[in-house]
Coordinates of C-alpha atoms and ligand atoms in Angstrom, one line a residue:
M1098 CA -174.8 317.7 133.7
T1099 CA -177.4 316.1 131.0
M1100 CA -176.4 314.0 128.2
A1101 CA -177.5 316.8 125.5
S1102 CA -174.8 319.2 127.2
L1103 CA -171.9 317.1 127.1
P1104 CA -168.9 318.6 124.9
L1105 CA -169.0 316.3 121.4
S1106 CA -165.5 316.0 122.0
M1107 CA -166.0 314.2 125.6
I1108 CA -168.5 311.8 124.0
E1109 CA -165.9 311.1 121.5
E1110 CA -163.6 310.4 124.2
S1111 CA -165.3 308.3 125.5
L1112 CA -166.8 306.3 122.4
D1113 CA -162.8 305.9 121.7
V1114 CA -162.3 303.6 124.1
L1115 CA -165.5 301.0 122.6
P1116 CA -164.2 298.4 121.0
D1117 CA -166.9 297.9 118.0
P1118 CA -167.7 301.0 115.3
V1119 CA -169.9 303.7 116.6
V1120 CA -171.0 306.7 114.2
L1121 CA -173.3 309.6 114.9
I1122 CA -175.4 311.1 112.0
D1123 CA -176.8 314.2 111.2
R1124 CA -180.6 314.8 110.0
R1125 CA -179.0 314.6 106.5
A1126 CA -177.0 311.5 106.9
A1127 CA -173.7 312.9 107.0
V1128 CA -171.0 312.0 109.8
V1129 CA -170.7 314.0 112.9
L1130 CA -168.8 311.7 115.0
A1131 CA -167.0 308.3 114.1
N1132 CA -165.4 306.7 116.9
R1133 CA -161.6 305.2 116.5
A1134 CA -163.2 301.6 115.9
A1135 CA -165.3 302.9 113.2
R1136 CA -162.4 304.8 111.4
T1137 CA -160.3 301.9 111.6
A1138 CA -162.9 299.2 110.2
F1139 CA -163.7 302.1 107.7
P1140 CA -161.3 304.0 106.9
S1141 CA -163.2 305.9 104.4
I1142 CA -165.2 307.3 106.5
V1143 CA -165.3 311.4 106.7
V1144 CA -166.8 313.3 109.1
G1145 CA -168.8 315.9 107.7
G1146 CA -169.4 313.4 104.7
P1147 CA -172.2 311.1 103.8
V1148 CA -172.1 308.2 106.0
A1149 CA -173.0 306.1 103.1
F1150 CA -170.2 306.6 101.2
A1151 CA -168.3 304.0 104.1
L1152 CA -171.5 301.8 104.6
R1153 CA -172.2 301.5 101.3
M1154 CA -174.2 298.2 101.5
P1155 CA -177.7 299.2 100.3
E1156 CA -179.0 297.1 103.7
A1157 CA -177.2 299.5 105.7
V1158 CA -178.5 302.3 104.2
S1159 CA -182.0 301.8 104.2
A1160 CA -181.5 301.0 107.9
I1161 CA -179.8 304.1 108.6
E1162 CA -183.0 306.3 106.6
R1163 CA -185.4 304.2 109.0
A1164 CA -183.4 305.7 111.7
L1165 CA -183.7 309.3 110.0
A1166 CA -187.0 308.8 109.7
G1167 CA -187.3 308.6 113.5
E1168 CA -187.6 304.5 114.4
R1169 CA -185.3 303.2 117.0
G1170 CA -183.6 299.6 117.8
I1171 CA -183.0 298.9 114.5
R1172 CA -181.4 295.5 114.1
I1173 CA -179.6 294.3 110.6
E1174 CA -176.9 291.9 109.7
F1175 CA -175.0 292.9 106.5
T1176 CA -172.2 291.9 104.4
A1177 CA -169.2 294.5 103.8
R1178 CA -167.5 293.4 100.5
G1179 CA -164.3 294.8 100.4
R1180 CA -160.8 293.3 100.1
S1181 CA -162.2 290.8 102.1
E1182 CA -165.6 289.6 102.9
R1183 CA -166.8 290.7 106.6
R1184 CA -170.3 290.0 108.0
F1185 CA -171.4 293.0 110.8
A1186 CA -174.3 293.1 112.8
M1187 CA -175.8 296.4 112.8
R1188 CA -177.9 298.6 115.4
C1189 CA -178.8 302.0 114.6
S1190 CA -181.8 304.5 116.2
A1191 CA -183.1 307.8 116.0
L1192 CA -181.9 310.4 118.5
E1193 CA -184.1 312.9 120.2
A1194 CA -183.5 315.7 117.7
R1195 CA -182.5 318.8 118.9
E1196 CA -185.0 322.1 117.9
G1197 CA -183.0 323.9 114.7
D1198 CA -179.6 322.5 115.1
R1199 CA -179.2 321.2 111.9
N1200 CA -175.9 319.5 112.6
A1201 CA -176.9 318.1 116.0
P1202 CA -176.6 313.8 115.9
A1203 CA -180.0 312.8 114.9
A1204 CA -179.1 309.0 114.7
V1205 CA -176.5 306.3 116.0
V1206 CA -175.1 303.5 114.0
A1207 CA -173.4 300.5 116.2
L1208 CA -171.4 297.8 114.6
R1209 CA -170.5 294.5 115.6
D1210 CA -167.5 292.6 113.4
L1211 CA -169.3 289.2 113.5
T1212 CA -166.4 287.4 111.2
E1213 CA -164.2 286.2 113.3
A1214 CA -167.0 284.8 115.9
R1215 CA -168.2 283.1 113.0
R1216 CA -164.9 281.7 111.7
L1217 CA -164.7 280.2 114.9
D1218 CA -168.3 278.8 115.3
T1219 CA -167.4 277.0 111.7
M1220 CA -163.8 275.8 112.9
R1221 CA -165.9 274.2 116.1
V1222 CA -168.6 272.8 114.1
D1223 CA -166.1 271.2 111.4
F1224 CA -163.9 270.4 114.3
V1225 CA -166.1 267.9 115.7
A1226 CA -167.2 266.8 112.4
N1227 CA -163.8 266.0 111.6
A1228 CA -162.9 264.1 114.9
S1229 CA -166.5 262.2 115.4
H1230 CA -165.5 260.6 111.5
E1231 CA -161.9 260.0 112.3
L1232 CA -163.0 258.0 115.6
R1233 CA -166.2 256.5 113.7
T1234 CA -164.5 254.6 111.0
P1235 CA -162.3 252.5 113.5
L1236 CA -165.4 251.7 115.7
A1237 CA -167.2 250.7 112.9
S1238 CA -164.7 248.3 111.9
L1239 CA -164.5 247.1 115.3
L1240 CA -167.8 246.8 115.7
G1241 CA -167.7 245.1 112.1
F1242 CA -165.3 242.7 113.4
I1243 CA -166.9 241.7 116.8
E1244 CA -170.1 240.6 115.1
T1245 CA -168.5 238.2 113.1
L1246 CA -166.8 236.8 115.8
Q1247 CA -169.7 235.8 117.4
G1248 CA -171.2 234.9 114.3
P1249 CA -169.8 233.2 111.0
A1250 CA -166.4 233.1 112.8
K1251 CA -166.9 231.6 115.4
D1252 CA -165.7 228.1 115.5
D1253 CA -162.4 229.4 113.2
P1254 CA -159.7 229.9 115.2
A1255 CA -157.6 231.1 112.0
A1256 CA -160.1 233.7 111.2
R1257 CA -160.3 234.7 114.8
A1258 CA -156.4 235.1 115.0
R1259 CA -156.6 237.4 112.0
F1260 CA -159.3 239.4 113.0
L1261 CA -158.1 240.2 116.2
E1262 CA -154.8 241.6 114.9
V1263 CA -157.1 243.7 112.7
M1264 CA -159.1 245.0 115.7
L1265 CA -156.2 245.7 117.9
A1266 CA -154.5 248.0 115.1
Q1267 CA -158.5 249.6 114.8
A1268 CA -158.6 250.0 118.7
R1269 CA -154.7 251.6 118.7
R1270 CA -155.5 254.1 116.1
M1271 CA -158.6 255.2 117.9
A1272 CA -156.6 255.7 121.0
R1273 CA -153.9 257.4 119.5
L1274 CA -156.5 259.9 118.0
V1275 CA -158.0 259.9 121.3
D1276 CA -154.6 260.8 123.3
D1277 CA -153.7 263.4 120.5
L1278 CA -157.1 265.2 120.9
L1279 CA -156.6 265.3 124.8
S1280 CA -153.1 266.8 123.6
L1281 CA -154.5 269.4 121.4
S1282 CA -156.8 270.6 123.7
R1283 CA -154.1 270.7 126.8
A1284 CA -151.9 272.6 124.5
E1285 CA -154.9 274.9 123.6
M1286 CA -155.6 275.4 127.3
N1287 CA -152.1 276.2 128.3
E1288 CA -151.5 278.6 124.9
H1289 CA -151.7 281.8 127.3
R1290 CA -149.4 280.5 130.1
V1291 CA -146.0 281.2 130.6
P1292 CA -143.8 278.1 130.5
N1293 CA -141.9 277.9 133.6
G1294 CA -139.2 275.3 133.3
I1295 CA -135.2 275.5 131.5
V1296 CA -135.2 272.7 128.6
D1297 CA -131.7 272.1 126.7
V1298 CA -133.2 271.3 123.1
G1299 CA -129.8 269.9 122.3
A1300 CA -130.7 267.3 124.6
L1301 CA -134.2 267.1 123.7
A1302 CA -133.3 266.3 120.2
R1303 CA -131.0 263.4 121.1
Q1304 CA -133.9 262.3 123.4
A1305 CA -136.4 262.3 120.5
T1306 CA -133.6 260.7 118.2
D1307 CA -133.7 257.7 121.0
L1308 CA -137.1 257.4 121.2
L1309 CA -138.0 257.1 117.4
A1310 CA -135.0 255.1 116.6
G1311 CA -137.5 251.9 116.7
M1312 CA -139.7 253.5 114.1
A1313 CA -136.8 254.9 112.6
A1314 CA -135.1 251.3 112.0
E1315 CA -138.8 250.0 110.6
N1316 CA -139.0 252.4 107.9
G1317 CA -135.3 251.9 107.4
V1318 CA -134.3 255.2 107.8
E1319 CA -131.1 256.4 109.7
I1320 CA -131.5 259.5 112.0
R1321 CA -128.7 262.0 112.2
C1322 CA -128.5 264.4 115.1
T1323 CA -126.0 267.0 115.4
T1324 CA -126.2 270.0 118.3
A1325 CA -123.9 272.8 118.2
A1326 CA -121.1 272.0 120.9
D1327 CA -120.1 274.4 123.6
V1328 CA -123.4 276.5 122.9
D1329 CA -125.9 277.5 125.1
L1330 CA -129.1 275.6 124.2
C1331 CA -131.5 276.3 126.5
V1332 CA -134.7 278.0 126.5
A1333 CA -137.7 279.0 128.4
G1334 CA -140.0 275.8 128.2
E1335 CA -141.9 272.7 129.3
A1336 CA -140.0 269.5 128.7
D1337 CA -142.9 267.5 127.8
E1338 CA -144.3 269.5 125.5
L1339 CA -141.5 270.3 123.7
L1340 CA -140.6 266.8 123.6
R1341 CA -143.7 266.2 121.9
V1342 CA -142.8 268.8 119.7
A1343 CA -139.6 267.1 118.7
E1344 CA -141.2 264.1 117.9
N1345 CA -144.0 265.2 115.8
L1346 CA -141.3 266.7 113.5
V1347 CA -139.0 263.8 113.6
G1348 CA -141.9 261.2 113.6
N1349 CA -143.7 263.2 110.4
A1350 CA -139.9 263.0 108.9
V1351 CA -139.6 259.6 109.1
R1352 CA -142.8 258.5 108.2
Y1353 CA -143.0 260.7 105.0
G1354 CA -139.4 261.0 104.1
A1355 CA -138.8 257.3 104.7
D1356 CA -138.0 257.5 101.0
G1357 CA -134.9 259.7 101.7
K1358 CA -133.1 257.3 103.9
I1359 CA -131.8 260.0 106.2
V1360 CA -133.1 261.9 108.4
E1361 CA -131.1 265.1 110.0
I1362 CA -131.9 267.0 113.2
T1363 CA -130.2 270.0 114.0
V1364 CA -130.1 272.5 116.8
E1365 CA -128.2 275.8 116.8
R1366 CA -127.9 279.0 118.4
R1367 CA -128.5 282.0 115.8
A1368 CA -128.9 285.9 116.2
G1369 CA -132.4 286.8 115.7
T1370 CA -134.2 289.9 115.0
T1371 CA -135.2 290.2 118.7
G1372 CA -132.2 288.2 120.4
D1373 CA -130.7 285.1 119.9
E1374 CA -132.4 282.1 118.9
V1375 CA -132.7 278.5 119.3
I1376 CA -133.6 276.6 116.4
L1377 CA -134.5 273.0 116.1
A1378 CA -134.5 271.8 112.3
V1379 CA -135.8 268.7 110.9
R1380 CA -134.6 267.7 107.5
D1381 CA -136.0 264.8 105.6
H1382 CA -135.1 264.1 101.7
G1383 CA -138.5 262.1 101.0
P1384 CA -140.9 263.4 98.2
G1385 CA -141.6 267.2 99.6
I1386 CA -144.8 269.0 99.8
A1387 CA -146.4 271.0 97.2
A1388 CA -146.3 274.8 97.9
E1389 CA -150.2 274.9 98.1
H1390 CA -150.4 272.9 100.9
L1391 CA -147.5 274.2 103.2
P1392 CA -150.1 277.2 104.6
R1393 CA -152.4 274.3 105.3
L1394 CA -150.1 272.3 107.2
T1395 CA -150.8 273.2 110.7
E1396 CA -154.9 273.1 110.5
R1397 CA -156.4 270.4 112.5
F1398 CA -157.3 267.2 110.5
Y1399 CA -155.3 268.7 107.6
R1400 CA -153.2 265.9 105.6
V1401 CA -152.0 266.4 101.8
D1402 CA -153.1 262.4 101.5
A1403 CA -155.5 261.3 103.9
G1404 CA -154.9 257.4 103.5
E1405 CA -151.4 257.6 103.5
S1406 CA -151.5 259.4 106.7
R1407 CA -153.5 256.9 108.3
G1408 CA -152.1 254.1 107.0
K1409 CA -148.9 255.1 108.5
G1410 CA -150.4 256.0 111.9
G1411 CA -151.1 259.6 111.5
T1412 CA -153.9 261.3 113.1
G1413 CA -154.0 264.6 111.4
L1414 CA -153.3 266.3 114.8
G1415 CA -149.5 266.4 114.9
L1416 CA -148.7 269.9 113.4
A1417 CA -151.9 271.6 115.2
I1418 CA -150.5 270.3 118.8
V1419 CA -147.1 271.8 117.6
K1420 CA -148.2 275.0 116.5
H1421 CA -150.0 275.4 120.0
V1422 CA -147.1 274.8 121.7
L1423 CA -144.8 276.8 119.9
N1424 CA -147.2 279.7 120.5
R1425 CA -147.1 279.1 123.8
H1426 CA -143.3 279.4 124.0
R1427 CA -143.2 282.6 121.7
G1428 CA -141.4 280.6 119.2
G1429 CA -142.7 279.9 115.2
L1430 CA -142.4 276.9 112.9
S1431 CA -141.4 277.3 109.4
I1432 CA -141.8 274.7 106.8
E1433 CA -139.3 274.8 103.5
S1434 CA -140.3 272.0 101.3
R1435 CA -140.2 271.0 96.9
P1436 CA -141.5 268.5 95.6
G1437 CA -138.7 265.8 94.9
E1438 CA -136.6 267.4 97.1
G1439 CA -137.7 267.0 100.8
S1440 CA -138.7 269.0 103.5
V1441 CA -137.0 271.2 106.5
F1442 CA -139.0 272.0 109.5
R1443 CA -137.8 274.3 111.7
A1444 CA -139.1 275.3 115.3
S1445 CA -137.6 278.7 116.6
F1446 CA -137.1 279.8 120.3
P1447 CA -136.1 282.5 122.1
A1448 CA -132.8 281.7 123.4
L1449 CA -132.1 281.8 127.5
R1450 CA -129.8 284.8 128.2
S1451 CA -126.6 283.2 128.7
Ligands
LIG153 P1 -150.3 263.4 110.3 O1 -150.8 262.6 111.9 O2 -151.4 263.2 109.5 O3 -148.9 263.3 110.0 P2 -149.7 266.1 111.0 O4 -150.5 267.4 111.5 O5 -148.4 265.8 111.8 O6 -150.4 264.9 110.7 O7 -149.4 266.4 109.4 C1 -150.0 267.1 108.6 C2 -149.8 266.1 107.2 O8 -148.2 267.2 106.8 C3 -149.5 265.2 106.9 O9 -150.3 264.2 106.8 C4 -148.9 265.3 105.7 O10 -149.4 264.8 104.6 C5 -147.3 266.4 105.7 N1 -146.1 266.2 106.2 C6 -146.0 266.6 107.6 N2 -144.8 266.5 107.2 C7 -144.5 265.7 106.1 C8 -142.9 265.3 105.7 N3 -142.0 266.1 106.6 N4 -143.2 265.3 104.6 C9 -144.5 265.3 103.5 N5 -145.5 265.7 104.1 C10 -145.3 265.8 105.9

């Protein structure tokens, strides 16, 4: 059987399997067939209607006209402006005309949505630029101090001691950043692996409280940890990663909410929409966070106040790590905060069936 003699329904079924939109048009530029991906991407596409109804962009329309005039292998890119802007790569090509049949496909249009790939490219470029910038600042300061110690301050023991203190702080900042970059990359890499341990989130919260006791004391904060008694608080998880989540959330509450003096950690089990959930909530009574920042807090290097974060030893990566670890654990993060009233960060996990 040749391609020309294949029934249209079979071609349609085959094209429906493709992830990208494909449209066949007749010689009047009316749609003969639009595969499933095309119907999803362009809901206004109608079989029998002009293809230009759905692909209204002038670049696309003129490429289609060229294909109908017999041109093959046309490749263009265009931006579709709908509710959200999307960038498409489009290929179109004339098909061999079938004598006499006005409704036979005369050209094929294949599209690929580049929006997500472009967004990821931009994110990657931004990430490298941000990471380099964060490392370069302490590095520049270290280099400056080393030169001063080799030159003007060579024989000044008091200055040397002072400079070494600053150098130590800068080197520690770089080490923290490199640690967080590695944790983030590990969390991303493991995101699609099912965790294979069992973790008691109550015990985990108590462990995080102990680990951060020193930092809390330095900041004049009391951490109060309450875990539901006689309730199974176990989840499927990787203990190291989940401890990191608790440490990051409690660490942030102590760091940014120190004014509120008290940080409360609670762990409880609740009925969720798809079964029981274990919820780790960390509440502070600090200055809170304005609503416009909330959706962006888990982006890498996003900070409400970069100077304050750096001054408090932050890297801007903590909540990005939390997000990836929670994804791996099929968990979620919700943030509730109002300026002047403190914040609550809630990590939720599907509970193990008890
Ligand atoms: P950082 O290392 O800067 O703390 P995170 O990703 O952990 O990075 O947090 C991102 C930003 O979110 C912080 O810089 C801070 O501005 C804000 N933030 C996080 N937790 C709190 C909190 N409990 N109260 C106020 N702001 C917070």
